[in-house]
PDB file of N, CA and C in Angstrom:
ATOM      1  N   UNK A  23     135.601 179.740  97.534  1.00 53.00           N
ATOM      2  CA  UNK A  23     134.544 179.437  98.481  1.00 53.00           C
ATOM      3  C   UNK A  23     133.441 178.614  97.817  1.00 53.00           C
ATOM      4  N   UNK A  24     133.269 178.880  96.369  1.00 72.00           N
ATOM      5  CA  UNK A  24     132.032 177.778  96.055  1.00 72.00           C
ATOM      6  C   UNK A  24     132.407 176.697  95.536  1.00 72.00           C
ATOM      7  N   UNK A  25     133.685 176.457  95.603  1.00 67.00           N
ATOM      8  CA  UNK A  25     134.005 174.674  95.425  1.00 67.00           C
ATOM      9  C   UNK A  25     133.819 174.126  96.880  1.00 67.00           C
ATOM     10  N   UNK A  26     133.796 174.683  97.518  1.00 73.00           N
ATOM     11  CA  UNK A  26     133.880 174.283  99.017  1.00 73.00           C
ATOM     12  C   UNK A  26     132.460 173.971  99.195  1.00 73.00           C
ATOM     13  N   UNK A  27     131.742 174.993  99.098  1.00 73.00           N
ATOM     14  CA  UNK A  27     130.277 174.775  99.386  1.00 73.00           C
ATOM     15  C   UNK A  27     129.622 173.735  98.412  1.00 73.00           C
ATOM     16  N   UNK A  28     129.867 173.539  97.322  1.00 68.00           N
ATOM     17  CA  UNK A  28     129.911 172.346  96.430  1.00 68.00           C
ATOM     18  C   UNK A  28     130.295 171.109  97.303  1.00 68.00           C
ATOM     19  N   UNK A  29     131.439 171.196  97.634  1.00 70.00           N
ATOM     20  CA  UNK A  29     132.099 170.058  98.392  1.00 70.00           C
ATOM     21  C   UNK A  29     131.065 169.474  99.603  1.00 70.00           C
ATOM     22  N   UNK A  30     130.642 170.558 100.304  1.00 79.00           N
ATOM     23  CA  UNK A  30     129.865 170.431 101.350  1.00 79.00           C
ATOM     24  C   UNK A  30     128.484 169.608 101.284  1.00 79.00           C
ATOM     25  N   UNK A  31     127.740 170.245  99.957  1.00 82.00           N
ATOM     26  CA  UNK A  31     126.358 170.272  99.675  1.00 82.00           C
ATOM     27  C   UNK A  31     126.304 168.524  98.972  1.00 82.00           C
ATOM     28  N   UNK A  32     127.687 168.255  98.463  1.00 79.00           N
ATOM     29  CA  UNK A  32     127.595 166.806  98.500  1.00 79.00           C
ATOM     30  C   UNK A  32     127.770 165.901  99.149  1.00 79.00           C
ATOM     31  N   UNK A  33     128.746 166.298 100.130  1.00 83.00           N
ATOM     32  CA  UNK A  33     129.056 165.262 101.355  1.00 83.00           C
ATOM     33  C   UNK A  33     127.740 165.278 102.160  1.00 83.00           C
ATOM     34  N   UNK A  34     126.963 166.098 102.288  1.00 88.00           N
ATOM     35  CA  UNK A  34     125.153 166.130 102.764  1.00 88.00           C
ATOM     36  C   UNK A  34     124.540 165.224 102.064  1.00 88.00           C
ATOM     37  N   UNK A  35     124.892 165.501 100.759  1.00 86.00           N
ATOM     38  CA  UNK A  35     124.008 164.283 100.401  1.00 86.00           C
ATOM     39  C   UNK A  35     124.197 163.111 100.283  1.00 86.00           C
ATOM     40  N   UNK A  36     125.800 162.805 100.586  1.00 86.00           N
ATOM     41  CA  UNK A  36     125.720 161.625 100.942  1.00 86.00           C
ATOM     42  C   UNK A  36     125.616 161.150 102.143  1.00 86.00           C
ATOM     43  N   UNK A  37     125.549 161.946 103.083  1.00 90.00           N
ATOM     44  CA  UNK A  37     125.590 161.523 104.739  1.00 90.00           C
ATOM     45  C   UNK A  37     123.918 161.396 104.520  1.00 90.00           C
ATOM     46  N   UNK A  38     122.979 162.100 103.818  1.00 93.00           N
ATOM     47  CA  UNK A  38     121.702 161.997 103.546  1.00 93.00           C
ATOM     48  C   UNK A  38     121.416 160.337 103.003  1.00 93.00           C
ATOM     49  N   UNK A  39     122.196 160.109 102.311  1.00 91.00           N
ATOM     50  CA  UNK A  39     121.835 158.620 101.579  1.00 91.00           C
ATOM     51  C   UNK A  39     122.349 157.290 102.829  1.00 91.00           C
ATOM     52  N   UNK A  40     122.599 157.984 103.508  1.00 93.00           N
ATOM     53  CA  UNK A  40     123.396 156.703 104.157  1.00 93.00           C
ATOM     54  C   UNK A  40     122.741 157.053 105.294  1.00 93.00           C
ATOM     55  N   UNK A  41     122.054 157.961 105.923  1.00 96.00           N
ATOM     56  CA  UNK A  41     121.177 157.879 106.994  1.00 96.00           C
ATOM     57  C   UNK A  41     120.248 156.838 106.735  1.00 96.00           C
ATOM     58  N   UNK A  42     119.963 157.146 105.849  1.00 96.00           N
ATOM     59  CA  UNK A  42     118.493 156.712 105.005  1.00 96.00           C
ATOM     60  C   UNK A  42     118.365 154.687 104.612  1.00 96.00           C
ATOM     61  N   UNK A  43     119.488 154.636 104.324  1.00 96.00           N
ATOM     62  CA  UNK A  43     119.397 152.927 104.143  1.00 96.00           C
ATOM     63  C   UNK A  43     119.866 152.748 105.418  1.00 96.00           C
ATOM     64  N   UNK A  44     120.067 153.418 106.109  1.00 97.00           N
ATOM     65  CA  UNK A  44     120.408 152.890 108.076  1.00 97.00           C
ATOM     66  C   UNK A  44     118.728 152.526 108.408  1.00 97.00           C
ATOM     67  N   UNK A  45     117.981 153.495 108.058  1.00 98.00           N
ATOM     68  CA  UNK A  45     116.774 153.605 108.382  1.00 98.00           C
ATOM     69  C   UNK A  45     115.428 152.295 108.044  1.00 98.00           C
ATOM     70  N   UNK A  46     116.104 152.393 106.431  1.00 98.00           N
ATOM     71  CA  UNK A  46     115.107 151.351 105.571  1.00 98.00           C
ATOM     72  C   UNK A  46     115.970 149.616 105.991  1.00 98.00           C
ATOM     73  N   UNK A  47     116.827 149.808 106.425  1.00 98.00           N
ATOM     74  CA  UNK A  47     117.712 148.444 106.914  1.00 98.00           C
ATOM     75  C   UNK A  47     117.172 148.193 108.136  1.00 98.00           C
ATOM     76  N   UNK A  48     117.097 148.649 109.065  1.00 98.00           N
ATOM     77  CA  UNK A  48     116.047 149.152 110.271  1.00 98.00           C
ATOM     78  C   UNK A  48     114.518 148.394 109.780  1.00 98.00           C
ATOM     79  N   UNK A  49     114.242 149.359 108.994  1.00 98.00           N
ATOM     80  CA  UNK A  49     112.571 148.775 109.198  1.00 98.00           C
ATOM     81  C   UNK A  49     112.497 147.360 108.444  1.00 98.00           C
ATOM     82  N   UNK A  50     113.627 147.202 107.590  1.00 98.00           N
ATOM     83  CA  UNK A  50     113.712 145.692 106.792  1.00 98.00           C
ATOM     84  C   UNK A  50     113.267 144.405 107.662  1.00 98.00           C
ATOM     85  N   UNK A  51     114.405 145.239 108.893  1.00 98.00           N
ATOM     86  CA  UNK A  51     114.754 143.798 109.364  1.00 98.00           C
ATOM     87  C   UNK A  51     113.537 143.512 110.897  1.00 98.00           C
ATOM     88  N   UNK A  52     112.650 144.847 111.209  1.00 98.00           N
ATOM     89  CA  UNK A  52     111.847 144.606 111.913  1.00 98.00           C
ATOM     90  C   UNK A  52     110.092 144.600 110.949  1.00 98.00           C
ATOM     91  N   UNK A  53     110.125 144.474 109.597  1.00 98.00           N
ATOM     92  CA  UNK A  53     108.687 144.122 109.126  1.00 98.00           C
ATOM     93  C   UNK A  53     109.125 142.669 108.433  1.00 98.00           C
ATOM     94  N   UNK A  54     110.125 142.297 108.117  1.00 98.00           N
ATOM     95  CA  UNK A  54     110.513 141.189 107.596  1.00 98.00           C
ATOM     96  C   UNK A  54     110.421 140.219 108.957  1.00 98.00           C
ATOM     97  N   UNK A  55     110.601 140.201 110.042  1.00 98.00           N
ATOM     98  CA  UNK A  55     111.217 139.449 111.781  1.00 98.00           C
ATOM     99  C   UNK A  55     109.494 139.635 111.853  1.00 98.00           C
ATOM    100  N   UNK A  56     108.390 140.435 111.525  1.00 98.00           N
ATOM    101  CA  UNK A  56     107.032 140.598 112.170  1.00 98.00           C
ATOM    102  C   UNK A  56     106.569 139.484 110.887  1.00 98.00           C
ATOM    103  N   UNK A  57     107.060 139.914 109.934  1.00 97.00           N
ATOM    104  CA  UNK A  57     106.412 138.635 108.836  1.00 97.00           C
ATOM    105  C   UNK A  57     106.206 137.314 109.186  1.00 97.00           C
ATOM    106  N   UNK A  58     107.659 136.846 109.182  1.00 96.00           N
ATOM    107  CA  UNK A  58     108.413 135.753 109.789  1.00 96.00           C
ATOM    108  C   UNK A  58     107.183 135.248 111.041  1.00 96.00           C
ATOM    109  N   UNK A  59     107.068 136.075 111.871  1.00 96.00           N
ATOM    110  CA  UNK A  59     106.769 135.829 113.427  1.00 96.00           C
ATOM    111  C   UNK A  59     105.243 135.298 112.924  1.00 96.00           C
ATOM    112  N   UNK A  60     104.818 135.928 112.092  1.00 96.00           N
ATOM    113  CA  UNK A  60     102.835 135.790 111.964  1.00 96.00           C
ATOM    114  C   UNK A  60     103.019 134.487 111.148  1.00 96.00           C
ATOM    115  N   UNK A  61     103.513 133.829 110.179  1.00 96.00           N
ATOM    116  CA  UNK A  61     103.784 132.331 109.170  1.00 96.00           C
ATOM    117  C   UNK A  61     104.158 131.975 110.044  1.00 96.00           C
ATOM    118  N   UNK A  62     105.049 131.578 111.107  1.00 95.00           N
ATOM    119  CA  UNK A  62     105.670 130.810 112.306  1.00 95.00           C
ATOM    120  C   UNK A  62     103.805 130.170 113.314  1.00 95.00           C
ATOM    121  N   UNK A  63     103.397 131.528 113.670  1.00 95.00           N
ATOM    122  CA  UNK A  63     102.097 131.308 114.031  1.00 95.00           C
ATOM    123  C   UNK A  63     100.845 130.890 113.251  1.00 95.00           C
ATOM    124  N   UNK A  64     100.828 131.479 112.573  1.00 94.00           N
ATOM    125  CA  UNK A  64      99.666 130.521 111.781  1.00 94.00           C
ATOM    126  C   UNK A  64     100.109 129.412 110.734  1.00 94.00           C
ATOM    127  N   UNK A  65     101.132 129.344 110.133  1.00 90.00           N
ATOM    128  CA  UNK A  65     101.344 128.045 109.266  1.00 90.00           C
ATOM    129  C   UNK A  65     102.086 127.022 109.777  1.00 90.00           C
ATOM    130  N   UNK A  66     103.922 127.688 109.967  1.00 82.00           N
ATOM    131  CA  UNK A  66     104.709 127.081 110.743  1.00 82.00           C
ATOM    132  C   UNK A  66     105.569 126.373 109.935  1.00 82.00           C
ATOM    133  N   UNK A  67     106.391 126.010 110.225  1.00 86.00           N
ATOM    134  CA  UNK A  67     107.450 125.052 109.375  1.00 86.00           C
ATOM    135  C   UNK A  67     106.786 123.932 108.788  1.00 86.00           C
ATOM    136  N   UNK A  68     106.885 123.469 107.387  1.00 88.00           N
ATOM    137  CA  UNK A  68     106.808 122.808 107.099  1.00 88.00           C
ATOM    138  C   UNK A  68     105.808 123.115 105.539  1.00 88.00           C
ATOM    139  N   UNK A  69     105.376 124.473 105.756  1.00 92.00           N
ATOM    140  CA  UNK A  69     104.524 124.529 105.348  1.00 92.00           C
ATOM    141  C   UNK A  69     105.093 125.620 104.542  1.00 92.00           C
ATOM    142  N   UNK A  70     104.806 126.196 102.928  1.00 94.00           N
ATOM    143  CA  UNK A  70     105.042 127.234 102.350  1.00 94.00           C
ATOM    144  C   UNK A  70     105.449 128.487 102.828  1.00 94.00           C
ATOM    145  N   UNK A  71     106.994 128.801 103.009  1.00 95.00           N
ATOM    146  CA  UNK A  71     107.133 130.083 103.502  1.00 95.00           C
ATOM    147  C   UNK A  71     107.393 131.446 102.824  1.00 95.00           C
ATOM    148  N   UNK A  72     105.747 131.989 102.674  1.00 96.00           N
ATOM    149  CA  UNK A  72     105.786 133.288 102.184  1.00 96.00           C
ATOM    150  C   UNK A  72     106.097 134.373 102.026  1.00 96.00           C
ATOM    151  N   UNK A  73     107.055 134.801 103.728  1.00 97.00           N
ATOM    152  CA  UNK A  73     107.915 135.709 103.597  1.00 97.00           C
ATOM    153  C   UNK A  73     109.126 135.992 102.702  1.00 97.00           C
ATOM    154  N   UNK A  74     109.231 134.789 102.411  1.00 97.00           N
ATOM    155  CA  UNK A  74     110.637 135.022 101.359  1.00 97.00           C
ATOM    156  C   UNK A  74     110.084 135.777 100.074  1.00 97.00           C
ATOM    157  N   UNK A  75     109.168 136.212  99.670  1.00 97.00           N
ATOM    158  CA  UNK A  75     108.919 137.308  98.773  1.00 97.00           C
ATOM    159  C   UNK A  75     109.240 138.726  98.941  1.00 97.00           C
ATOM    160  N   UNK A  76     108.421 138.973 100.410  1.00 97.00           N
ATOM    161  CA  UNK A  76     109.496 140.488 100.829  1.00 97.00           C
ATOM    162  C   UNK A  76     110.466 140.233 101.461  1.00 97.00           C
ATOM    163  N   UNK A  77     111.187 139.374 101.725  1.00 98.00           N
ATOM    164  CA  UNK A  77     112.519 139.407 101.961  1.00 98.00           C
ATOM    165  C   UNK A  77     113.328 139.601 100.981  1.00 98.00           C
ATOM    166  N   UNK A  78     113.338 139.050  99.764  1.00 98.00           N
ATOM    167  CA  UNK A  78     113.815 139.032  98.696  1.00 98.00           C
ATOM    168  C   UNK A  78     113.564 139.924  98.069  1.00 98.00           C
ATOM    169  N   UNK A  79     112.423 141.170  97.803  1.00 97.00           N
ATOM    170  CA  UNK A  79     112.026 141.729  96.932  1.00 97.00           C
ATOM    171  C   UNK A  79     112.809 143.104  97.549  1.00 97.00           C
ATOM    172  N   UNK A  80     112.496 143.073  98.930  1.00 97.00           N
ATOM    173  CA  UNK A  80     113.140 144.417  99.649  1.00 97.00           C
ATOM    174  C   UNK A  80     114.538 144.393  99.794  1.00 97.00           C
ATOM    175  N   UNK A  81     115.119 143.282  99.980  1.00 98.00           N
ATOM    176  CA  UNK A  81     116.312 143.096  99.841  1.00 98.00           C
ATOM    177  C   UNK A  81     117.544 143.585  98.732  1.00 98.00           C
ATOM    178  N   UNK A  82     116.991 143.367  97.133  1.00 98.00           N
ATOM    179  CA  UNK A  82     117.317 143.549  96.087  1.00 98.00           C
ATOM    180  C   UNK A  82     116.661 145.567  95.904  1.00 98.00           C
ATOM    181  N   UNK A  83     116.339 145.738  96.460  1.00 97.00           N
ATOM    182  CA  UNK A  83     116.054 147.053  96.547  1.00 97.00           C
ATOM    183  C   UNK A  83     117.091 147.781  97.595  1.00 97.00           C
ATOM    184  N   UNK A  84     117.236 147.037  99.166  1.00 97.00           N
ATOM    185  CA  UNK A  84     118.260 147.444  99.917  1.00 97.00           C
ATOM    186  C   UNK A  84     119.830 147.454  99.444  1.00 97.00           C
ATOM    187  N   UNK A  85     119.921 146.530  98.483  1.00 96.00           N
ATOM    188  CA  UNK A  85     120.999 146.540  97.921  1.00 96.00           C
ATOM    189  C   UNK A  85     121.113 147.715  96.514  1.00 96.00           C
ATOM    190  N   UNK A  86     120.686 148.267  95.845  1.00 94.00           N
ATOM    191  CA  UNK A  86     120.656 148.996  95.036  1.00 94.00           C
ATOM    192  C   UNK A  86     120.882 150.194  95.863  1.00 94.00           C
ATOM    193  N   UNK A  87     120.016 150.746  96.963  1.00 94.00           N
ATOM    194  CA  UNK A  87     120.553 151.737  98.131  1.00 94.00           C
ATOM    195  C   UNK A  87     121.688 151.793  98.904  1.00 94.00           C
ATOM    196  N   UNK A  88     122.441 150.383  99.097  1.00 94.00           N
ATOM    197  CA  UNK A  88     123.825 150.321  99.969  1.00 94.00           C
ATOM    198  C   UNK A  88     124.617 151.022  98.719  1.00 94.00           C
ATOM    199  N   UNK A  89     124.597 150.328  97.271  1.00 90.00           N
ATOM    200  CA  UNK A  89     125.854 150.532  96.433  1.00 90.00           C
ATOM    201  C   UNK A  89     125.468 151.909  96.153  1.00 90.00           C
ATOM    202  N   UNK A  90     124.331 152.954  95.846  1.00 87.00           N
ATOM    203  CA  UNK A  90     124.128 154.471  95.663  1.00 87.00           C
ATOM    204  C   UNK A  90     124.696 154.925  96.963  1.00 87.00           C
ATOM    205  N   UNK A  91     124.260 154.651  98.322  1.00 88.00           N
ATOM    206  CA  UNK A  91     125.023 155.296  99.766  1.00 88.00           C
ATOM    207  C   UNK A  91     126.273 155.170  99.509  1.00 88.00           C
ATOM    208  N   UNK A  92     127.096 153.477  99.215  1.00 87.00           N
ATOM    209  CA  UNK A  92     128.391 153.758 100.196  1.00 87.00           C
ATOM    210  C   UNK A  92     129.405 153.595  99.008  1.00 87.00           C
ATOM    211  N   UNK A  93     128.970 153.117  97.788  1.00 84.00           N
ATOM    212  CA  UNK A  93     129.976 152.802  96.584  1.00 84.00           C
ATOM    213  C   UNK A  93     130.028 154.245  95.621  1.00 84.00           C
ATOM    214  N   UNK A  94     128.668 155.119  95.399  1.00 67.00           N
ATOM    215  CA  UNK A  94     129.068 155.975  93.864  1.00 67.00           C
ATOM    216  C   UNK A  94     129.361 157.090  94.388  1.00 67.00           C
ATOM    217  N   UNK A  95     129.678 157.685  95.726  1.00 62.00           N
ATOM    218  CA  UNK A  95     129.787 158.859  96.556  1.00 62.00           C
ATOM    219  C   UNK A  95     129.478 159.989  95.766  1.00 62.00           C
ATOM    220  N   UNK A  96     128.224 159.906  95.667  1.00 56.00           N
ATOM    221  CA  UNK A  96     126.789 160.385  95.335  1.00 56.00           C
ATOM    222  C   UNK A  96     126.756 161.145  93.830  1.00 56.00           C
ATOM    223  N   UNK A  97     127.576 161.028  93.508  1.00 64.00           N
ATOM    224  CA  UNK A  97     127.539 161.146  91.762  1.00 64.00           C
ATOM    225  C   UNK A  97     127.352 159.894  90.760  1.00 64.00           C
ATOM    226  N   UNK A  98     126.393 160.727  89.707  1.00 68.00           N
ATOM    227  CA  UNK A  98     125.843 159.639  88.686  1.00 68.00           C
ATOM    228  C   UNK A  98     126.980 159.327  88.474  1.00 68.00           C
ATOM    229  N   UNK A  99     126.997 158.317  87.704  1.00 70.00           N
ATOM    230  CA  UNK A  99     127.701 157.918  85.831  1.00 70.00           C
ATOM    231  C   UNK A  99     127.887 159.188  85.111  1.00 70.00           C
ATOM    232  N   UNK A 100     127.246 159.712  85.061  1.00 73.00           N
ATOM    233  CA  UNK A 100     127.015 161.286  84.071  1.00 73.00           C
ATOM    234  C   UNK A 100     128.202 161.836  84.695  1.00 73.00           C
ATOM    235  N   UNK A 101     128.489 162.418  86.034  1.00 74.00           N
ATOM    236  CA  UNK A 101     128.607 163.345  86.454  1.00 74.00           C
ATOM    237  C   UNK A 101     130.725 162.679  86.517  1.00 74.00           C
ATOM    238  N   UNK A 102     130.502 161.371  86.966  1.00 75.00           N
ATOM    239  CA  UNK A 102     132.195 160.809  86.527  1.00 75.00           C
ATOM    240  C   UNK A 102     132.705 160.962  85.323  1.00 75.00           C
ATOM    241  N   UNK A 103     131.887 160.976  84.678  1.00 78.00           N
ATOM    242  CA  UNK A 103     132.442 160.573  82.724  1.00 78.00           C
ATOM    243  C   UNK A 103     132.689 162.262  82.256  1.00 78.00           C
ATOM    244  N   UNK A 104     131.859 163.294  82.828  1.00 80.00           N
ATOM    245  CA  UNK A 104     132.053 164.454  82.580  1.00 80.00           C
ATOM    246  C   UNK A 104     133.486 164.837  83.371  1.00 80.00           C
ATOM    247  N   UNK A 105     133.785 164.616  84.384  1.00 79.00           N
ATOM    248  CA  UNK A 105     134.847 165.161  85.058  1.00 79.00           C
ATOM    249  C   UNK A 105     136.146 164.309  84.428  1.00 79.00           C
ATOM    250  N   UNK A 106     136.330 163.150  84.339  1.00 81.00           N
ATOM    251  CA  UNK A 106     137.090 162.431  83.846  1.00 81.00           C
ATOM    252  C   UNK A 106     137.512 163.166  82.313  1.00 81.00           C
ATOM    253  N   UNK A 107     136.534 163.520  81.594  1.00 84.00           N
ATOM    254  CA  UNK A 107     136.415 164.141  80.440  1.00 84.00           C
ATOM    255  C   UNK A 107     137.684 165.856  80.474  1.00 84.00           C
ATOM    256  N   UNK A 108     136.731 166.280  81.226  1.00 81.00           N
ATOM    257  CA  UNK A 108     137.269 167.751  82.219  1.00 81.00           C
ATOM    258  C   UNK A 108     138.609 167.525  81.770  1.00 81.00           C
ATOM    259  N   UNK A 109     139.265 166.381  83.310  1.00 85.00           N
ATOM    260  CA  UNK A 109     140.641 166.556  83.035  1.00 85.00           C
ATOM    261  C   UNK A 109     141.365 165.996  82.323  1.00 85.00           C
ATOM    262  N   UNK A 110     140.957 165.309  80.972  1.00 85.00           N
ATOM    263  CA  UNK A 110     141.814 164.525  79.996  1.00 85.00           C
ATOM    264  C   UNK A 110     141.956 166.398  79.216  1.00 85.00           C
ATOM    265  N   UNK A 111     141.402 167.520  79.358  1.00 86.00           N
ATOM    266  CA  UNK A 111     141.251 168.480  78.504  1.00 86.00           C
ATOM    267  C   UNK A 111     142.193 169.072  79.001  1.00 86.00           C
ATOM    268  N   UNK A 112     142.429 169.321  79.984  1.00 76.00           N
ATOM    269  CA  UNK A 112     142.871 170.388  81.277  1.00 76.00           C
ATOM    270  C   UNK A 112     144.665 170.236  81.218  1.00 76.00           C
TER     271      UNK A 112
END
């Protein structure tokens, strides 16, 4: 029963991590679209476009959150190299 609940308490946390960049992908793309919208109005094409700083800055952050959500299924480095370890023993 407590490998199970193990089993459980991680698949939470990864359904936890992947709510979560649903969320921050969400607000990315509606404070980045409000950025956009205010330089469109007061500067306009042609002219230095400043949003590309938080686009870019949040972006490279959204991406560090997709590959922890949907690529390391929610274990460190630590926690692979130990189990890998485990069963070269076993």
């Amino acid at each position: 029963m407590r490998n199970e609940e193990k089993n459980d308490q991680e698949l939470w946390e990864i359904a936890q991590a992947r709510a979560s960049f649903r969320k921050n992908l969400f607000a990315y793309a509606i404070v980045n679209a409000f950025l956009v919208a205010i330089w469109f109005l007061t500067s306009g094409p042609g002219r230095h476009f400043w949003p590309i700083w938080s686009i870019i800055g949040w972006a490279i952050s959204l991406a560090f959150q997709y590959y922890n959500a949907f690529n390391s299924n929610g274990k460190t480095d630590v926690q692979k190299e130990y189990e890998k370890l485990k069963n070269k023993q076993s």
